[in-house]
Coordinates of C-alpha atoms and ligand atoms in Angstrom, one line a residue:
X1 CA 160.3 220.2 131.5
X2 CA 157.7 218.2 133.6
X3 CA 154.6 220.2 134.6
X4 CA 155.3 221.8 138.0
X5 CA 152.9 221.3 140.9
X6 CA 151.2 224.5 141.6
X7 CA 149.1 225.7 144.5
X8 CA 145.5 226.3 143.7
X9 CA 143.2 229.1 145.0
X10 CA 139.5 229.3 144.2
X11 CA 137.3 232.4 144.2
X12 CA 133.8 233.3 143.2
X13 CA 135.0 236.0 140.8
X14 CA 138.5 236.2 139.4
X15 CA 139.4 239.4 137.6
X16 CA 142.5 239.8 135.4
X17 CA 143.9 243.3 135.4
X18 CA 143.6 246.1 138.1
X19 CA 142.7 248.9 135.7
X20 CA 139.5 251.0 135.9
X21 CA 137.5 248.1 134.5
X22 CA 138.9 245.3 136.6
X23 CA 138.6 247.3 139.8
X24 CA 135.1 248.6 139.0
X25 CA 133.9 245.0 138.4
X26 CA 135.5 243.8 141.7
X27 CA 133.9 246.7 143.7
X28 CA 130.5 246.2 142.1
X29 CA 130.6 242.5 142.8
X30 CA 131.3 243.0 146.5
X31 CA 128.7 245.8 146.8
X32 CA 126.1 243.4 145.5
X33 CA 127.2 240.4 147.6
X34 CA 129.8 241.0 150.4
X35 CA 130.0 237.2 150.9
X36 CA 131.5 236.6 147.5
X37 CA 135.3 236.0 147.3
X38 CA 136.7 238.4 144.7
X39 CA 140.3 238.4 143.5
X40 CA 142.1 240.8 141.1
X41 CA 145.4 240.0 139.5
X42 CA 147.7 242.8 138.3
X43 CA 151.0 242.4 136.4
X44 CA 152.5 245.7 137.7
X45 CA 154.4 245.6 140.9
X46 CA 152.0 248.1 142.4
X47 CA 148.3 248.9 141.4
X48 CA 148.3 251.7 138.9
X49 CA 152.0 251.5 137.9
X50 CA 151.2 250.2 134.4
X51 CA 148.4 252.6 133.8
X52 CA 149.0 255.3 131.2
X53 CA 146.2 257.5 129.9
X54 CA 145.5 261.2 129.2
X55 CA 143.4 261.9 131.1
X56 CA 140.2 263.8 131.2
X57 CA 137.8 261.8 133.2
X58 CA 134.1 261.7 132.7
X59 CA 132.8 260.8 136.2
X60 CA 129.6 259.2 135.0
X61 CA 130.5 255.6 135.9
X62 CA 132.2 256.6 139.1
X63 CA 129.0 258.5 140.1
X64 CA 127.2 255.2 139.8
X65 CA 129.8 253.0 141.4
X66 CA 130.9 255.2 144.3
X67 CA 128.5 258.1 144.6
X68 CA 130.4 259.5 147.6
X69 CA 133.7 259.6 145.7
X70 CA 134.4 263.3 146.4
X71 CA 133.9 262.8 150.1
X72 CA 136.0 259.6 150.0
X73 CA 138.9 261.6 148.5
X74 CA 139.1 260.4 144.9
X75 CA 142.0 262.2 143.2
X76 CA 139.7 264.1 140.8
X77 CA 140.5 267.6 142.1
X78 CA 140.9 269.6 138.9
X79 CA 137.7 270.3 137.0
X80 CA 138.2 271.3 133.3
X81 CA 138.2 275.1 133.3
X82 CA 139.1 276.0 129.8
X83 CA 138.9 273.8 126.7
X84 CA 140.3 274.5 123.3
X85 CA 140.5 272.4 120.1
X86 CA 143.3 273.6 117.7
X87 CA 144.0 272.8 114.1
X88 CA 147.8 273.1 113.8
X89 CA 150.1 273.9 111.0
X90 CA 153.8 273.9 111.6
X91 CA 153.9 277.4 113.0
X92 CA 150.3 278.4 113.6
X93 CA 147.1 277.3 115.3
X94 CA 143.5 277.8 114.3
X95 CA 141.0 277.5 117.1
X96 CA 137.9 275.6 116.2
X97 CA 134.8 277.2 117.9
X98 CA 132.9 274.9 120.3
X99 CA 129.7 275.9 118.7
X100 CA 130.7 273.8 115.7
X101 CA 130.9 270.6 117.8
X102 CA 127.9 268.7 119.1
X103 CA 127.4 269.3 122.9
X104 CA 128.2 265.7 123.8
X105 CA 131.9 266.4 122.9
X106 CA 132.0 269.1 125.6
X107 CA 134.4 268.7 128.5
X108 CA 132.3 270.7 130.9
X109 CA 131.9 268.7 134.2
X110 CA 134.9 266.6 133.4
X111 CA 138.1 266.4 135.5
X112 CA 141.8 266.6 134.5
X113 CA 143.5 263.8 136.4
X114 CA 146.1 261.0 136.4
X115 CA 144.2 257.8 135.6
X116 CA 147.1 255.9 137.3
X117 CA 146.4 257.8 140.6
X118 CA 142.6 257.2 140.2
X119 CA 143.3 253.5 139.8
X120 CA 145.5 253.5 142.9
X121 CA 142.6 255.1 144.8
X122 CA 140.1 252.6 143.3
X123 CA 142.4 249.8 144.5
X124 CA 142.1 251.2 148.0
X125 CA 138.4 251.3 147.7
X126 CA 138.3 247.7 146.4
X127 CA 140.5 246.5 149.3
X128 CA 138.3 248.4 151.7
X129 CA 135.3 246.5 150.2
X130 CA 137.0 243.2 150.8
X131 CA 138.5 242.5 147.4
X132 CA 141.9 240.7 147.3
X133 CA 144.3 242.4 144.9
X134 CA 147.5 240.6 144.0
X135 CA 149.9 243.0 142.3
X136 CA 153.0 241.5 140.7
X137 CA 150.9 238.6 139.4
X138 CA 150.9 238.4 135.6
X139 CA 148.3 236.0 134.4
X140 CA 150.2 234.1 131.7
X141 CA 148.0 231.2 130.7
X142 CA 144.3 230.4 130.7
X143 CA 143.0 227.2 132.2
X144 CA 140.0 225.4 130.7
X145 CA 137.8 222.5 132.0
X146 CA 136.9 219.5 129.9
X147 CA 133.9 221.2 128.4
X148 CA 136.2 224.0 127.1
X149 CA 135.0 226.7 129.6
X150 CA 137.6 229.1 131.1
X151 CA 138.0 228.3 134.7
X152 CA 141.1 230.3 135.7
X153 CA 144.6 231.2 135.0
X154 CA 148.2 230.4 135.8
X155 CA 149.8 233.4 137.4
X156 CA 153.0 234.3 139.2
X157 CA 155.5 231.9 137.5
X158 CA 159.0 233.4 138.0
X159 CA 162.6 232.4 137.7
X160 CA 162.7 230.7 134.3
X161 CA 166.0 231.1 132.4
X162 CA 166.2 232.5 128.9
X163 CA 166.0 229.0 127.5
X164 CA 162.9 228.2 129.4
X165 CA 164.5 225.9 132.0
X166 CA 163.9 226.6 135.7
X167 CA 166.6 228.8 137.4
X168 CA 167.8 228.7 141.0
X169 CA 164.9 231.0 142.1
X170 CA 162.2 229.2 140.1
X171 CA 158.7 229.7 141.4
X172 CA 156.0 227.7 139.6
X173 CA 153.3 230.3 140.3
X174 CA 149.7 229.4 141.2
X175 CA 146.5 228.3 139.6
X176 CA 143.8 230.8 140.4
X177 CA 140.2 229.7 139.6
X178 CA 136.9 231.6 139.5
X179 CA 133.3 230.6 139.0
X180 CA 133.6 233.4 136.4
X181 CA 136.7 235.0 135.1
X182 CA 136.6 238.6 133.9
X183 CA 139.3 239.7 131.5
X184 CA 140.2 243.3 132.1
X185 CA 143.7 243.5 130.6
X186 CA 143.1 246.8 128.7
X187 CA 143.8 247.3 125.0
X188 CA 145.1 244.3 123.2
X189 CA 145.1 242.0 126.2
X190 CA 147.3 238.9 125.8
X191 CA 144.7 236.5 127.3
X192 CA 141.9 238.4 125.6
X193 CA 143.6 237.8 122.3
X194 CA 143.7 234.0 122.9
X195 CA 140.1 234.0 124.1
X196 CA 138.8 236.0 121.2
X197 CA 140.4 233.5 118.8
X198 CA 139.3 230.4 120.7
X199 CA 135.7 231.4 121.1
X200 CA 135.5 233.4 117.8
X201 CA 134.2 236.4 119.8
X202 CA 134.9 238.7 116.8
X203 CA 133.1 236.6 114.2
X204 CA 130.3 239.2 113.9
X205 CA 132.1 242.4 114.7
X206 CA 134.5 244.4 112.6
X207 CA 138.3 244.4 113.3
X208 CA 139.4 246.3 116.3
X209 CA 141.3 249.5 115.4
X210 CA 144.1 251.0 117.5
X211 CA 146.1 254.1 118.2
X212 CA 149.4 254.5 120.0
X213 CA 149.5 257.2 122.7
X214 CA 152.9 258.5 123.7
X215 CA 152.8 260.7 126.7
X216 CA 155.1 262.7 129.1
X217 CA 154.5 264.4 132.4
X218 CA 156.1 267.8 132.9
X219 CA 156.5 270.3 135.7
X220 CA 156.2 273.8 134.2
X221 CA 156.5 277.4 135.5
X222 CA 153.6 279.1 137.4
X223 CA 153.3 281.8 134.7
X224 CA 152.2 279.2 132.1
X225 CA 150.3 276.9 134.3
X226 CA 146.5 277.1 134.5
X227 CA 145.0 274.1 136.4
X228 CA 142.1 272.6 134.4
X229 CA 143.0 274.1 131.0
X230 CA 143.0 271.5 128.3
X231 CA 144.1 271.6 124.6
X232 CA 143.4 269.1 121.9
X233 CA 145.0 269.4 118.5
X234 CA 144.9 267.9 115.1
X235 CA 146.8 268.5 111.9
X236 CA 150.6 269.0 112.3
X237 CA 152.9 267.1 112.8
X238 CA 151.1 264.0 111.5
X239 CA 149.4 265.9 108.7
X240 CA 148.4 263.6 105.9
X241 CA 150.8 260.8 107.0
X242 CA 148.5 259.6 109.7
X243 CA 145.3 260.4 111.6
X244 CA 145.7 261.3 115.2
X245 CA 146.1 264.2 117.5
X246 CA 147.8 265.8 120.4
X247 CA 146.8 266.8 123.9
X248 CA 148.1 269.0 126.7
X249 CA 146.3 268.9 130.0
X250 CA 147.1 271.2 133.0
X251 CA 146.9 269.1 136.1
X252 CA 147.4 270.4 139.7
X253 CA 150.8 271.3 141.3
X254 CA 152.4 272.8 138.2
X255 CA 152.2 269.6 136.2
X256 CA 151.0 269.1 132.6
X257 CA 150.4 265.9 130.7
X258 CA 151.4 266.2 127.0
X259 CA 150.9 263.5 124.5
X260 CA 150.3 262.5 120.9
X261 CA 148.1 259.7 119.7
X262 CA 149.0 258.2 116.3
X263 CA 146.3 256.0 114.7
X264 CA 147.9 252.7 113.8
X265 CA 146.3 252.4 110.4
X266 CA 149.0 254.6 108.9
X267 CA 150.4 253.5 105.5
X268 CA 153.9 254.9 105.3
X269 CA 156.3 252.5 107.1
X270 CA 158.9 255.3 107.5
X271 CA 156.5 257.1 109.9
X272 CA 157.9 257.1 113.5
X273 CA 155.2 257.9 116.1
X274 CA 158.0 258.6 118.7
X275 CA 159.6 261.2 116.4
X276 CA 156.2 262.7 115.6
X277 CA 155.7 263.2 119.3
X278 CA 159.1 264.9 119.6
X279 CA 158.2 267.3 116.8
X280 CA 154.8 268.0 118.4
X281 CA 156.5 269.4 121.5
X282 CA 158.2 272.0 119.3
X283 CA 155.0 273.5 118.1
X284 CA 154.9 277.1 119.4
X285 CA 151.7 276.5 121.3
X286 CA 153.2 273.5 123.1
X287 CA 156.8 274.7 123.4
X288 CA 155.6 277.9 124.9
X289 CA 154.3 275.9 127.9
X290 CA 157.0 273.3 128.2
X291 CA 160.1 275.4 127.6
X292 CA 162.0 276.0 130.8
X293 CA 160.0 273.1 132.5
X294 CA 161.2 269.8 133.7
X295 CA 160.2 266.4 132.3
X296 CA 159.1 264.0 135.0
X297 CA 157.9 260.9 133.2
X298 CA 157.6 259.2 129.8
X299 CA 155.6 256.3 128.6
X300 CA 153.4 254.8 125.9
X301 CA 150.3 252.7 125.6
X302 CA 148.0 251.5 122.8
X303 CA 144.3 252.4 122.9
X304 CA 141.3 251.0 121.1
X305 CA 139.6 253.1 118.4
X306 CA 137.1 250.7 116.7
X307 CA 134.2 251.8 118.9
X308 CA 130.7 250.5 118.3
X309 CA 131.4 248.5 115.2
X310 CA 134.3 246.6 116.8
X311 CA 132.6 245.5 120.0
X312 CA 133.0 241.7 120.0
X313 CA 130.8 239.2 121.8
X314 CA 131.7 239.8 125.4
X315 CA 130.7 236.6 127.0
X316 CA 132.1 233.1 126.6
X317 CA 131.8 229.9 128.7
X318 CA 133.3 230.8 132.1
X319 CA 133.8 234.5 131.7
X320 CA 133.7 237.8 129.8
X321 CA 135.8 240.5 128.3
X322 CA 135.4 243.9 130.0
X323 CA 136.8 247.4 129.5
X324 CA 139.4 248.1 126.8
X325 CA 140.1 244.4 126.3
X326 CA 136.8 244.6 124.4
X327 CA 137.1 248.2 123.2
X328 CA 134.6 250.9 124.3
X329 CA 136.8 253.9 123.6
X330 CA 134.9 257.0 122.5
X331 CA 137.4 258.2 119.9
X332 CA 136.2 261.8 119.3
X333 CA 136.0 262.4 123.0
X334 CA 139.3 260.5 123.6
X335 CA 137.7 258.9 126.6
X336 CA 137.4 255.3 127.5
X337 CA 137.8 254.9 131.2
X338 CA 134.2 255.7 132.0
X339 CA 132.9 253.2 129.4
X340 CA 135.4 250.6 130.5
X341 CA 134.1 250.9 134.1
X342 CA 130.5 250.7 133.1
X343 CA 131.0 247.7 130.9
X344 CA 132.7 246.0 133.9
X345 CA 130.0 246.9 136.3
X346 CA 127.3 245.4 134.0
X347 CA 129.4 242.2 133.7
X348 CA 129.9 242.0 137.4
X349 CA 126.2 242.3 138.0
X350 CA 125.6 239.5 135.5
X351 CA 128.2 237.3 137.2
X352 CA 126.9 237.9 140.7
X353 CA 123.3 237.1 139.6
X354 CA 124.5 233.9 138.0
X355 CA 126.4 232.9 141.1
X356 CA 123.3 233.6 143.2
X357 CA 121.5 231.0 141.0
X358 CA 124.2 228.4 141.8
X359 CA 125.8 228.7 138.4
X360 CA 129.5 228.6 137.4
X361 CA 131.7 228.3 134.3
X362 CA 128.8 228.8 131.9
X363 CA 128.1 231.7 129.6
X364 CA 126.7 235.1 130.8
X365 CA 124.2 235.1 128.0
X366 CA 122.8 238.5 127.2
X367 CA 125.8 240.4 128.4
X368 CA 126.8 241.9 125.1
X369 CA 123.3 243.1 124.5
X370 CA 123.1 244.6 128.0
X371 CA 126.2 246.6 127.5
X372 CA 125.2 247.7 124.0
X373 CA 121.8 248.9 125.2
X374 CA 123.3 250.7 128.2
X375 CA 124.5 254.3 128.0
X376 CA 127.9 252.9 126.9
X377 CA 126.3 251.6 123.7
X378 CA 124.2 254.7 123.1
X379 CA 127.3 256.9 123.6
X380 CA 129.4 254.9 121.2
X381 CA 126.7 254.5 118.5
X382 CA 126.5 258.3 118.1
X383 CA 130.2 258.7 117.2
X384 CA 130.6 255.4 115.3
X385 CA 131.4 256.9 111.9
X386 CA 134.2 259.2 113.0
X387 CA 136.9 256.5 112.8
X388 CA 135.8 255.0 109.4
X389 CA 135.7 258.5 108.0
X390 CA 139.2 259.3 109.3
X391 CA 140.5 256.1 107.7
X392 CA 138.9 256.8 104.4
X393 CA 139.2 260.5 103.9
X394 CA 141.9 261.8 106.3
X395 CA 141.6 264.2 109.1
X396 CA 140.2 267.4 107.5
X397 CA 137.4 265.8 105.5
X398 CA 136.6 263.5 108.4
X399 CA 136.4 266.5 110.7
X400 CA 133.7 268.0 108.5
X401 CA 131.8 264.8 107.5
X402 CA 132.2 263.4 111.0
X403 CA 131.0 266.6 112.5
X404 CA 127.9 266.6 110.3
X405 CA 127.2 262.9 111.2
X406 CA 127.6 263.5 114.9
X407 CA 125.3 266.6 114.8
X408 CA 122.7 264.5 113.0
X409 CA 123.1 261.8 115.7
X410 CA 122.7 264.5 118.4
X411 CA 119.6 266.0 116.8
X412 CA 117.8 262.9 115.5
X413 CA 119.1 260.1 117.7
X414 CA 121.1 258.2 115.1
X415 CA 124.0 259.0 112.7
X416 CA 123.2 260.2 109.2
X417 CA 125.5 257.7 107.6
X418 CA 124.3 254.5 109.3
X419 CA 127.3 252.4 110.4
X420 CA 130.3 252.7 108.1
X421 CA 132.7 249.7 108.1
X422 CA 136.3 249.9 109.3
X423 CA 137.8 247.8 106.6
X424 CA 141.1 246.0 107.2
X425 CA 143.0 245.5 110.5
X426 CA 145.8 248.0 111.2
X427 CA 148.7 245.6 110.4
X428 CA 147.5 245.3 106.8
X429 CA 147.6 249.1 106.3
X430 CA 151.3 249.5 105.6
X431 CA 152.4 250.1 102.0
X432 CA 155.8 248.9 100.7
X433 CA 158.6 251.3 101.8
X434 CA 159.7 251.9 98.2
X435 CA 156.3 253.4 97.4
X436 CA 156.4 255.9 100.3
X437 CA 158.4 259.0 100.8
X438 CA 161.0 258.7 103.7
X439 CA 160.4 261.2 106.5
X440 CA 163.3 263.3 107.7
X441 CA 163.0 263.9 111.5
X442 CA 165.1 266.6 113.1
X443 CA 167.6 265.7 115.8
X444 CA 166.4 266.1 119.4
X445 CA 167.4 269.4 121.1
X446 CA 167.8 267.9 124.6
X447 CA 165.4 270.5 126.0
X448 CA 162.0 269.6 124.5
X449 CA 162.9 266.6 122.4
X450 CA 165.0 263.6 123.3
X451 CA 166.3 260.3 122.0
X452 CA 164.5 257.1 122.9
X453 CA 167.0 255.8 125.4
X454 CA 167.0 259.1 127.4
X455 CA 163.2 259.0 127.4
X456 CA 163.2 255.4 128.6
X457 CA 165.0 256.4 131.7
X458 CA 161.9 258.4 132.6
X459 CA 159.7 255.3 132.4
X460 CA 161.5 253.3 135.2
X461 CA 161.4 250.1 133.1
X462 CA 162.8 247.0 134.6
X463 CA 162.9 243.4 133.3
X464 CA 165.1 240.6 134.4
X465 CA 167.3 239.8 131.4
X466 CA 167.6 236.1 132.0
X467 CA 164.0 235.0 131.3
X468 CA 162.3 233.7 128.1
X469 CA 161.7 236.5 125.6
X470 CA 158.2 237.8 126.2
X471 CA 158.0 239.1 122.6
X472 CA 157.4 236.0 120.5
X473 CA 158.1 235.8 116.8
X474 CA 156.0 233.2 115.1
X475 CA 158.6 233.0 112.3
X476 CA 162.2 234.1 113.1
X477 CA 163.0 234.7 109.4
X478 CA 160.2 237.2 108.7
X479 CA 162.0 240.3 110.0
X480 CA 165.0 239.9 107.6
X481 CA 163.3 238.1 104.7
X482 CA 160.1 240.1 104.5
X483 CA 159.8 243.0 106.9
X484 CA 163.2 244.5 106.1
X485 CA 163.2 244.4 102.3
X486 CA 159.5 245.3 101.9
X487 CA 158.8 247.7 104.8
X488 CA 162.3 248.7 106.0
X489 CA 161.4 246.7 109.2
X490 CA 159.0 249.2 110.7
X491 CA 159.3 247.8 114.2
X492 CA 162.5 250.0 114.4
X493 CA 160.2 253.0 114.2
X494 CA 156.8 252.1 115.7
X495 CA 158.2 250.7 118.9
X496 CA 158.4 253.7 121.3
X497 CA 161.1 252.0 123.4
X498 CA 163.6 251.1 120.7
X499 CA 163.2 247.4 121.5
X500 CA 163.6 246.2 117.9
X501 CA 166.9 247.0 116.1
X502 CA 168.5 245.6 112.9
X503 CA 172.1 245.2 113.7
X504 CA 175.2 244.0 111.8
X505 CA 176.1 244.4 108.1
X506 CA 175.4 242.4 104.9
X507 CA 174.9 238.7 105.6
X508 CA 175.5 239.2 109.3
X509 CA 172.4 241.4 109.7
X510 CA 169.9 240.3 112.4
X511 CA 167.0 241.6 114.4
X512 CA 168.0 242.3 118.0
X513 CA 165.2 242.4 120.5
X514 CA 166.0 244.5 123.6
X515 CA 163.0 243.0 125.5
X516 CA 164.2 244.6 128.8
X517 CA 163.2 248.0 127.5
X518 CA 159.6 247.1 126.7
X519 CA 156.9 249.5 127.9
X520 CA 154.0 247.0 127.5
X521 CA 152.3 249.3 125.0
X522 CA 151.4 246.3 122.7
X523 CA 152.0 248.2 119.4
X524 CA 154.3 245.5 118.0
X525 CA 151.5 242.9 118.6
X526 CA 149.1 245.2 116.6
X527 CA 151.2 246.7 113.8
X528 CA 153.7 244.1 112.6
X529 CA 152.8 243.9 108.9
X530 CA 153.2 240.1 109.0
X531 CA 151.3 239.7 112.3
X532 CA 154.4 237.9 113.4
X533 CA 154.9 239.3 116.9
X534 CA 152.9 238.2 119.9
X535 CA 153.3 240.1 123.2
X536 CA 153.1 237.8 126.2
X537 CA 153.4 238.9 129.9
X538 CA 156.9 238.8 131.3
X539 CA 157.5 238.0 134.9
X540 CA 155.0 239.7 137.2
X541 CA 156.1 243.0 138.7
X542 CA 158.2 243.9 135.8
X543 CA 157.8 246.6 133.0
X544 CA 157.4 250.3 133.4
X545 CA 156.7 251.9 136.8
X546 CA 154.7 255.0 136.0
X547 CA 154.3 257.6 138.7
X548 CA 150.8 258.8 138.1
X549 CA 150.4 258.6 134.4
Ligands
FAD1 C1 147.4 258.2 125.6 C2 146.0 257.8 126.1 C3 145.2 258.9 126.4 C4 143.9 258.5 126.9 N1 143.1 259.6 127.3 C5 141.9 259.3 128.0 C6 141.2 260.3 128.6 O1 141.6 261.5 128.6 N2 140.1 259.9 129.3 C7 139.6 258.6 129.3 O2 138.6 258.4 129.9 N3 140.3 257.7 128.7 C8 141.5 257.9 128.1 N4 142.2 256.9 127.5 C9 141.7 255.6 127.5 C10 141.7 254.9 128.9 O3 143.0 255.0 129.4 C11 141.3 253.5 128.7 O4 140.0 253.4 128.2 C12 141.2 252.8 130.1 O5 142.5 252.8 130.7 C13 140.8 251.3 129.9 O6 140.7 250.8 131.2 P1 140.9 249.2 131.4 O7 140.8 248.9 132.8 O8 140.0 248.5 130.5 O9 142.4 248.9 130.9 P2 143.8 249.4 131.4 O10 143.6 250.8 132.0 O11 144.8 249.3 130.3 O12 144.2 248.5 132.6 C14 144.5 247.1 132.4 C15 145.3 246.6 133.6 O13 145.5 245.2 133.4 C16 146.8 244.8 133.7 N5 147.1 243.6 133.0 C17 147.1 243.5 131.6 N6 147.3 242.2 131.3 C18 147.5 241.5 132.4 C19 147.7 240.1 132.7 N7 147.8 239.2 131.8 N8 147.8 239.8 134.1 C20 147.7 240.7 135.1 N9 147.4 242.0 134.8 C21 147.3 242.4 133.5 C22 147.6 246.1 133.2 O14 148.9 246.1 133.8 C23 146.7 247.2 133.7 O15 147.0 247.6 135.0 C24 143.5 257.2 127.0 C25 144.4 256.2 126.6 C26 145.6 256.5 126.2 C27 146.6 255.4 125.9
SF4_2 S1 158.3 245.9 122.3 FE1 156.2 246.1 121.6 S2 155.0 246.3 123.5 FE2 157.1 246.7 124.1 S3 157.3 248.9 123.9 FE3 157.9 248.1 121.9 S4 156.1 248.1 120.7 FE4 155.5 248.4 122.8

């Protein structure tokens, strides 16, 4: 196919992704210079519709960005009122006293909220400040100038058939350019991945680590609903099979958010994060709240866990990584939206200053250092050994050693154990299936637990079937020739949407990819043991449509 002619638009600042990071950057840029043209591209049909988080929100970055947020009606109406941390066995729960945890893990002063709704509100504030937001515009390809600097992206290409040829409604999309391009695609961004490789941004950092969060929104009875009450758990059901933990947050209007995060460095390929989440809901503490309630939404999203050690170089010629595209999740606090926003604000400040000097498409030198020496870096440095300890020693030992290390950091300003290393990337963590015990998951009961397809109907997923597969296999033979015999093709289990299925018998067996079900969680891009799957954006406006996740 010949290269189609595309319309071109130029901006001072181009931001890819309308999450907390992208919108914070855009707002900050316009606050600093209202004459700048600032554009944000978002792949969801509507701002906030692809956002999935917990969430307990630390308002620190919001306080700095929009100090009048309460008066301006930000949807942070439910302060945390009661906070418990439980160690679960299958039938009991041991409450860990707060006094054992360093004060910086406290949720006092935080808000229980839907990050999706906060992002919708941030979108309104951005538009009010003169930012142009284009939802339904997936940035599919980076554009570089002759010197190799990023200058923009191709976005909004639609109507290609499955074989890649233009269909009757083909739209070539547009070229959008910026003097600086900020990449705010969230965890495991598709452009971010290309740019990290191209500019070797991770040459001096340790591999990024990830978790998969699977979450539901429920409406529960008034007798069990306590707005602001939050529960975090560890232990059962994951036990020794994987690190991770559960959460249940009481929002307003009878709603609770319930979820389980499974760390993606688990070794047993029989583990199924979706089924673990179904079991989690049957724990007496959780079931006692959900039973008799009504499920409203289902979804999944990867989150970063590498923290301090995994922060890559943020700047490159023409732009920067911001927010979860670069990491910044505080794992023991399970919070990353405030650090994502602050990293974005610092990057926007650097870009605005550079534009004021008449610069464009060069590198925002000093950005990585500026973020690391801000409160983002200080916060992450204190908790940096929790993840390596979890990977090495499992949840119980890590809780004790990590607790000691964090207390030390609290009292003396730096962790006792220096900066432990993460080791290998998550896709190399699986052991051969024959060496691991299969895990027998109970059948869903249809009241608290459900099969994948029923759950998917609560994610409002839509993808046009007749378009090129957005899940690219580097080698089509690997699923059957390596992943199936060695690992039992784990994609059948780690994908929370049932996208990957081995179908057929004997010599007729093949991997079927139900791409239309994809939740955009990015787990296959992270966990395939052969690093054979690349997630690319499908047509803009497609994917899940989350109502306030
Ligand atoms: C289960 C779970 C629980 C969590 N709990 C909490 C919590 O309680 N508190 C907390 O503070 N944090 C929590 N986090 C982390 C928090 O959600 C992230 O740190 C935060 O969302 C990162 O913001 P971001 O803007 O960098 O990325 P995201 O929020 O992921 O936003 C990225 C945006 O970019 C869009 N996008 C991606 N690629 C493209 C593209 N190529 N073109 C156009 N648009 C694109 C996406 O659709 C999305 O809207 C949790 C995360 C998960 C998964
Ligand atoms: S196909 Fe990949 S990105 Fe899509 S839902 Fe499954 S694991 Fe997540």
